[in-house]
mmCIF file of N, CA, C and O in Angstrom:
data_model
loop_
_atom_site.group_PDB
_atom_site.id
_atom_site.type_symbol
_atom_site.label_atom_id
_atom_site.label_comp_id
_atom_site.label_asym_id
_atom_site.label_seq_id
_atom_site.Cartn_x
_atom_site.Cartn_y
_atom_site.Cartn_z
ATOM 1 N N UNK A 1 0.854 -1.178 0.000
ATOM 2 C CA UNK A 1 0.000 0.000 0.000
ATOM 3 C C UNK A 1 0.898 1.240 0.000
ATOM 4 O O UNK A 1 1.850 1.329 0.763
ATOM 5 N N UNK A 2 0.582 2.194 -0.835
ATOM 6 C CA UNK A 2 1.375 3.421 -0.901
ATOM 7 C C UNK A 2 1.011 4.350 0.270
ATOM 8 O O UNK A 2 -0.052 4.233 0.869
ATOM 9 N N UNK A 3 1.906 5.274 0.572
ATOM 10 C CA UNK A 3 1.647 6.266 1.613
ATOM 11 C C UNK A 3 0.393 7.066 1.268
ATOM 12 O O UNK A 3 -0.462 7.294 2.129
ATOM 13 N N UNK A 4 0.259 7.456 0.032
ATOM 14 C CA UNK A 4 -0.912 8.219 -0.403
ATOM 15 C C UNK A 4 -2.194 7.450 -0.137
ATOM 16 O O UNK A 4 -3.145 7.976 0.438
ATOM 17 N N UNK A 5 -2.230 6.203 -0.547
ATOM 18 C CA UNK A 5 -3.424 5.379 -0.350
ATOM 19 C C UNK A 5 -3.741 5.236 1.135
ATOM 20 O O UNK A 5 -4.891 5.338 1.563
ATOM 21 N N UNK A 6 -2.726 4.982 1.946
ATOM 22 C CA UNK A 6 -2.928 4.823 3.386
ATOM 23 C C UNK A 6 -3.487 6.109 3.997
ATOM 24 O O UNK A 6 -4.424 6.070 4.804
ATOM 25 N N UNK A 7 -2.916 7.260 3.615
ATOM 26 C CA UNK A 7 -3.392 8.537 4.150
ATOM 27 C C UNK A 7 -4.845 8.808 3.758
ATOM 28 O O UNK A 7 -5.644 9.260 4.585
ATOM 29 N N UNK A 8 -5.198 8.539 2.520
ATOM 30 C CA UNK A 8 -6.574 8.742 2.075
ATOM 31 C C UNK A 8 -7.532 7.837 2.859
ATOM 32 O O UNK A 8 -8.586 8.277 3.316
ATOM 33 N N UNK A 9 -7.159 6.605 3.026
ATOM 34 C CA UNK A 9 -7.994 5.651 3.756
ATOM 35 C C UNK A 9 -8.135 6.046 5.225
ATOM 36 O O UNK A 9 -9.232 6.073 5.771
ATOM 37 N N UNK A 10 -7.027 6.343 5.875
ATOM 38 C CA UNK A 10 -7.054 6.698 7.297
ATOM 39 C C UNK A 10 -7.785 8.014 7.538
ATOM 40 O O UNK A 10 -8.493 8.160 8.535
ATOM 41 N N UNK A 11 -7.608 8.971 6.653
ATOM 42 C CA UNK A 11 -8.304 10.248 6.792
ATOM 43 C C UNK A 11 -9.804 10.071 6.826
ATOM 44 O O UNK A 11 -10.502 10.652 7.660
ATOM 45 N N UNK A 12 -10.316 9.262 5.938
ATOM 46 C CA UNK A 12 -11.754 9.003 5.910
ATOM 47 C C UNK A 12 -12.209 8.242 7.150
ATOM 48 O O UNK A 12 -13.265 8.517 7.707
ATOM 49 N N UNK A 13 -11.395 7.298 7.614
ATOM 50 C CA UNK A 13 -11.762 6.513 8.794
ATOM 51 C C UNK A 13 -11.910 7.372 10.049
ATOM 52 O O UNK A 13 -12.720 7.052 10.918
ATOM 53 N N UNK A 14 -11.128 8.440 10.149
ATOM 54 C CA UNK A 14 -11.217 9.300 11.337
ATOM 55 C C UNK A 14 -12.111 10.511 11.109
ATOM 56 O O UNK A 14 -12.146 11.427 11.919
ATOM 57 N N UNK A 15 -12.839 10.521 9.984
ATOM 58 C CA UNK A 15 -13.857 11.533 9.774
ATOM 59 C C UNK A 15 -13.465 12.778 9.009
ATOM 60 O O UNK A 15 -14.206 13.752 8.995
ATOM 61 N N UNK A 16 -12.302 12.774 8.368
ATOM 62 C CA UNK A 16 -11.908 13.926 7.559
ATOM 63 C C UNK A 16 -12.508 13.797 6.165
ATOM 64 O O UNK A 16 -12.582 12.708 5.611
ATOM 65 N N UNK A 17 -12.938 14.907 5.619
ATOM 66 C CA UNK A 17 -13.411 14.936 4.239
ATOM 67 C C UNK A 17 -12.187 15.020 3.341
ATOM 68 O O UNK A 17 -11.384 15.945 3.446
ATOM 69 N N UNK A 18 -12.010 14.047 2.485
ATOM 70 C CA UNK A 18 -10.836 13.975 1.617
ATOM 71 C C UNK A 18 -11.195 14.497 0.232
ATOM 72 O O UNK A 18 -12.151 14.037 -0.386
ATOM 73 N N UNK A 19 -10.420 15.467 -0.239
ATOM 74 C CA UNK A 19 -10.626 16.044 -1.560
ATOM 75 C C UNK A 19 -9.266 16.128 -2.237
ATOM 76 O O UNK A 19 -8.314 16.653 -1.660
ATOM 77 N N UNK A 20 -9.179 15.619 -3.429
ATOM 78 C CA UNK A 20 -7.947 15.765 -4.203
ATOM 79 C C UNK A 20 -8.175 16.865 -5.226
ATOM 80 O O UNK A 20 -9.167 16.846 -5.957
ATOM 81 N N UNK A 21 -7.273 17.841 -5.245
ATOM 82 C CA UNK A 21 -7.441 18.987 -6.139
ATOM 83 C C UNK A 21 -6.080 19.614 -6.420
ATOM 84 O O UNK A 21 -5.133 19.447 -5.655
ATOM 85 N N UNK A 22 -6.009 20.341 -7.526
ATOM 86 C CA UNK A 22 -4.812 21.138 -7.799
ATOM 87 C C UNK A 22 -4.816 22.315 -6.841
ATOM 88 O O UNK A 22 -5.848 22.938 -6.609
ATOM 89 N N UNK A 23 -3.664 22.611 -6.263
ATOM 90 C CA UNK A 23 -3.544 23.727 -5.325
ATOM 91 C C UNK A 23 -2.549 24.750 -5.854
ATOM 92 O O UNK A 23 -1.557 24.402 -6.488
ATOM 93 N N UNK A 24 -2.815 25.990 -5.554
ATOM 94 C CA UNK A 24 -1.941 27.099 -5.910
ATOM 95 C C UNK A 24 -1.368 27.697 -4.634
ATOM 96 O O UNK A 24 -1.892 27.461 -3.539
ATOM 97 N N UNK A 25 -0.286 28.458 -4.710
ATOM 98 C CA UNK A 25 0.289 29.054 -3.505
ATOM 99 C C UNK A 25 -0.730 29.804 -2.643
ATOM 100 O O UNK A 25 -0.696 29.706 -1.415
ATOM 101 N N UNK A 26 -1.655 30.533 -3.248
ATOM 102 C CA UNK A 26 -2.670 31.247 -2.463
ATOM 103 C C UNK A 26 -3.544 30.290 -1.658
ATOM 104 O O UNK A 26 -3.957 30.602 -0.547
ATOM 105 N N UNK A 27 -3.842 29.112 -2.218
ATOM 106 C CA UNK A 27 -4.626 28.109 -1.485
ATOM 107 C C UNK A 27 -3.884 27.682 -0.225
ATOM 108 O O UNK A 27 -4.473 27.549 0.848
ATOM 109 N N UNK A 28 -2.587 27.471 -0.342
ATOM 110 C CA UNK A 28 -1.794 27.030 0.800
ATOM 111 C C UNK A 28 -1.647 28.127 1.848
ATOM 112 O O UNK A 28 -1.643 27.857 3.044
ATOM 113 N N UNK A 29 -1.538 29.369 1.411
ATOM 114 C CA UNK A 29 -1.424 30.477 2.369
ATOM 115 C C UNK A 29 -2.673 30.582 3.237
ATOM 116 O O UNK A 29 -2.602 31.039 4.372
ATOM 117 N N UNK A 30 -3.812 30.174 2.716
ATOM 118 C CA UNK A 30 -5.075 30.253 3.462
ATOM 119 C C UNK A 30 -5.375 28.987 4.265
ATOM 120 O O UNK A 30 -6.334 28.956 5.028
ATOM 121 N N UNK A 31 -4.554 27.960 4.122
ATOM 122 C CA UNK A 31 -4.814 26.682 4.783
ATOM 123 C C UNK A 31 -4.516 26.749 6.279
ATOM 124 O O UNK A 31 -3.659 27.513 6.723
ATOM 125 N N UNK A 32 -5.221 25.933 7.050
ATOM 126 C CA UNK A 32 -4.942 25.792 8.481
ATOM 127 C C UNK A 32 -3.663 24.995 8.698
ATOM 128 O O UNK A 32 -2.915 25.240 9.638
ATOM 129 N N UNK A 33 -3.438 24.008 7.847
ATOM 130 C CA UNK A 33 -2.201 23.237 7.871
ATOM 131 C C UNK A 33 -2.061 22.502 6.549
ATOM 132 O O UNK A 33 -3.017 22.366 5.794
ATOM 133 N N UNK A 34 -0.853 22.030 6.278
ATOM 134 C CA UNK A 34 -0.587 21.296 5.047
ATOM 135 C C UNK A 34 0.588 20.352 5.286
ATOM 136 O O UNK A 34 1.405 20.580 6.181
ATOM 137 N N UNK A 35 0.632 19.297 4.490
ATOM 138 C CA UNK A 35 1.768 18.392 4.565
ATOM 139 C C UNK A 35 2.052 17.812 3.195
ATOM 140 O O UNK A 35 1.215 17.838 2.299
ATOM 141 N N UNK A 36 3.274 17.330 3.058
ATOM 142 C CA UNK A 36 3.695 16.611 1.860
ATOM 143 C C UNK A 36 3.871 15.158 2.269
ATOM 144 O O UNK A 36 4.183 14.871 3.431
ATOM 145 N N UNK A 37 3.674 14.258 1.343
ATOM 146 C CA UNK A 37 3.894 12.852 1.669
ATOM 147 C C UNK A 37 4.587 12.151 0.514
ATOM 148 O O UNK A 37 4.417 12.501 -0.649
ATOM 149 N N UNK A 38 5.384 11.161 0.873
ATOM 150 C CA UNK A 38 6.071 10.324 -0.098
ATOM 151 C C UNK A 38 6.391 8.997 0.589
ATOM 152 O O UNK A 38 6.514 8.941 1.817
ATOM 153 N N UNK A 39 6.505 7.960 -0.184
ATOM 154 C CA UNK A 39 6.771 6.647 0.394
ATOM 155 C C UNK A 39 8.073 6.611 1.181
ATOM 156 O O UNK A 39 8.158 5.971 2.227
ATOM 157 N N UNK A 40 9.095 7.322 0.718
ATOM 158 C CA UNK A 40 10.392 7.292 1.401
ATOM 159 C C UNK A 40 10.398 8.169 2.644
ATOM 160 O O UNK A 40 10.909 7.781 3.686
ATOM 161 N N UNK A 41 9.805 9.371 2.570
ATOM 162 C CA UNK A 41 9.893 10.310 3.702
ATOM 163 C C UNK A 41 8.672 10.290 4.611
ATOM 164 O O UNK A 41 8.692 10.914 5.670
ATOM 165 N N UNK A 42 7.609 9.610 4.220
ATOM 166 C CA UNK A 42 6.399 9.601 5.038
ATOM 167 C C UNK A 42 5.683 10.936 4.945
ATOM 168 O O UNK A 42 5.613 11.534 3.877
ATOM 169 N N UNK A 43 5.184 11.425 6.081
ATOM 170 C CA UNK A 43 4.448 12.688 6.131
ATOM 171 C C UNK A 43 5.376 13.783 6.657
ATOM 172 O O UNK A 43 5.977 13.632 7.715
ATOM 173 N N UNK A 44 5.482 14.867 5.904
ATOM 174 C CA UNK A 44 6.355 15.980 6.272
ATOM 175 C C UNK A 44 5.514 17.249 6.345
ATOM 176 O O UNK A 44 4.839 17.608 5.378
ATOM 177 N N UNK A 45 5.498 17.927 7.505
ATOM 178 C CA UNK A 45 4.701 19.151 7.611
ATOM 179 C C UNK A 45 5.203 20.230 6.661
ATOM 180 O O UNK A 45 6.402 20.400 6.468
ATOM 181 N N UNK A 46 4.270 20.936 6.050
ATOM 182 C CA UNK A 46 4.577 22.091 5.212
ATOM 183 C C UNK A 46 4.154 23.300 6.034
ATOM 184 O O UNK A 46 2.972 23.512 6.269
ATOM 185 N N UNK A 47 5.129 24.053 6.533
ATOM 186 C CA UNK A 47 4.838 25.113 7.494
ATOM 187 C C UNK A 47 4.883 26.521 6.917
ATOM 188 O O UNK A 47 4.421 27.455 7.556
ATOM 189 N N UNK A 48 5.454 26.661 5.723
ATOM 190 C CA UNK A 48 5.472 27.986 5.096
ATOM 191 C C UNK A 48 5.587 27.833 3.589
ATOM 192 O O UNK A 48 6.025 26.802 3.084
ATOM 193 N N UNK A 49 5.183 28.894 2.905
ATOM 194 C CA UNK A 49 5.326 28.947 1.452
ATOM 195 C C UNK A 49 5.679 30.381 1.079
ATOM 196 O O UNK A 49 5.046 31.324 1.554
ATOM 197 N N UNK A 50 6.726 30.531 0.320
ATOM 198 C CA UNK A 50 7.194 31.860 -0.091
ATOM 199 C C UNK A 50 7.385 32.794 1.097
ATOM 200 O O UNK A 50 7.070 33.985 1.034
ATOM 201 N N UNK A 51 7.869 32.263 2.222
ATOM 202 C CA UNK A 51 8.115 33.076 3.405
ATOM 203 C C UNK A 51 6.883 33.389 4.239
ATOM 204 O O UNK A 51 6.978 34.092 5.235
ATOM 205 N N UNK A 52 5.713 32.883 3.861
ATOM 206 C CA UNK A 52 4.477 33.100 4.612
ATOM 207 C C UNK A 52 4.109 31.826 5.365
ATOM 208 O O UNK A 52 4.103 30.737 4.780
ATOM 209 N N UNK A 53 3.796 31.956 6.642
ATOM 210 C CA UNK A 53 3.421 30.797 7.450
ATOM 211 C C UNK A 53 2.118 30.191 6.961
ATOM 212 O O UNK A 53 1.204 30.906 6.542
ATOM 213 N N UNK A 54 2.057 28.879 7.006
ATOM 214 C CA UNK A 54 0.813 28.165 6.768
ATOM 215 C C UNK A 54 0.241 27.865 8.147
ATOM 216 O O UNK A 54 0.907 27.241 8.982
ATOM 217 N N UNK A 55 -0.965 28.342 8.405
ATOM 218 C CA UNK A 55 -1.551 28.173 9.740
ATOM 219 C C UNK A 55 -0.701 28.863 10.790
ATOM 220 O O UNK A 55 -0.336 30.028 10.645
ATOM 221 N N UNK A 56 -0.300 28.096 11.807
ATOM 222 C CA UNK A 56 0.508 28.643 12.897
ATOM 223 C C UNK A 56 1.997 28.662 12.558
ATOM 224 O O UNK A 56 2.809 29.140 13.333
ATOM 225 N N UNK A 57 2.352 28.068 11.416
ATOM 226 C CA UNK A 57 3.773 27.965 11.057
ATOM 227 C C UNK A 57 4.429 26.735 11.650
ATOM 228 O O UNK A 57 5.631 26.553 11.540
ATOM 229 N N UNK A 58 3.616 25.893 12.306
ATOM 230 C CA UNK A 58 4.117 24.632 12.880
ATOM 231 C C UNK A 58 3.227 23.485 12.422
ATOM 232 O O UNK A 58 2.104 23.721 11.970
ATOM 233 N N UNK A 59 3.708 22.275 12.577
ATOM 234 C CA UNK A 59 2.905 21.110 12.222
ATOM 235 C C UNK A 59 1.595 21.123 13.004
ATOM 236 O O UNK A 59 1.589 21.356 14.203
ATOM 237 N N UNK A 60 0.488 20.888 12.318
ATOM 238 C CA UNK A 60 -0.822 20.864 12.958
ATOM 239 C C UNK A 60 -1.187 19.475 13.475
ATOM 240 O O UNK A 60 -0.465 18.497 13.256
ATOM 241 N N UNK A 61 -2.335 19.377 14.125
ATOM 242 C CA UNK A 61 -2.803 18.134 14.720
ATOM 243 C C UNK A 61 -2.986 17.024 13.690
ATOM 244 O O UNK A 61 -2.674 15.882 13.957
ATOM 245 N N UNK A 62 -3.531 17.348 12.541
ATOM 246 C CA UNK A 62 -3.753 16.322 11.513
ATOM 247 C C UNK A 62 -2.415 15.775 11.038
ATOM 248 O O UNK A 62 -2.230 14.564 10.921
ATOM 249 N N UNK A 63 -1.460 16.647 10.789
ATOM 250 C CA UNK A 63 -0.144 16.216 10.323
ATOM 251 C C UNK A 63 0.557 15.373 11.377
ATOM 252 O O UNK A 63 1.163 14.347 11.064
ATOM 253 N N UNK A 64 0.473 15.806 12.623
ATOM 254 C CA UNK A 64 1.133 15.045 13.689
ATOM 255 C C UNK A 64 0.483 13.697 13.863
ATOM 256 O O UNK A 64 1.101 12.710 14.174
#
């Protein structure tokens, strides 16, 4: 099972609404939190974009 598949499955199991969409920098600046995922690195918090904090600028509860 890929990391992506596992995250999508687990997100739904704990009650998160899962939506896959193209995102732009402005979308991320308005997000409460964001993360990147890959099979090798797992889940990595995305805390800023272009010098602007995403959410609090720290990993959020969902990412943790």
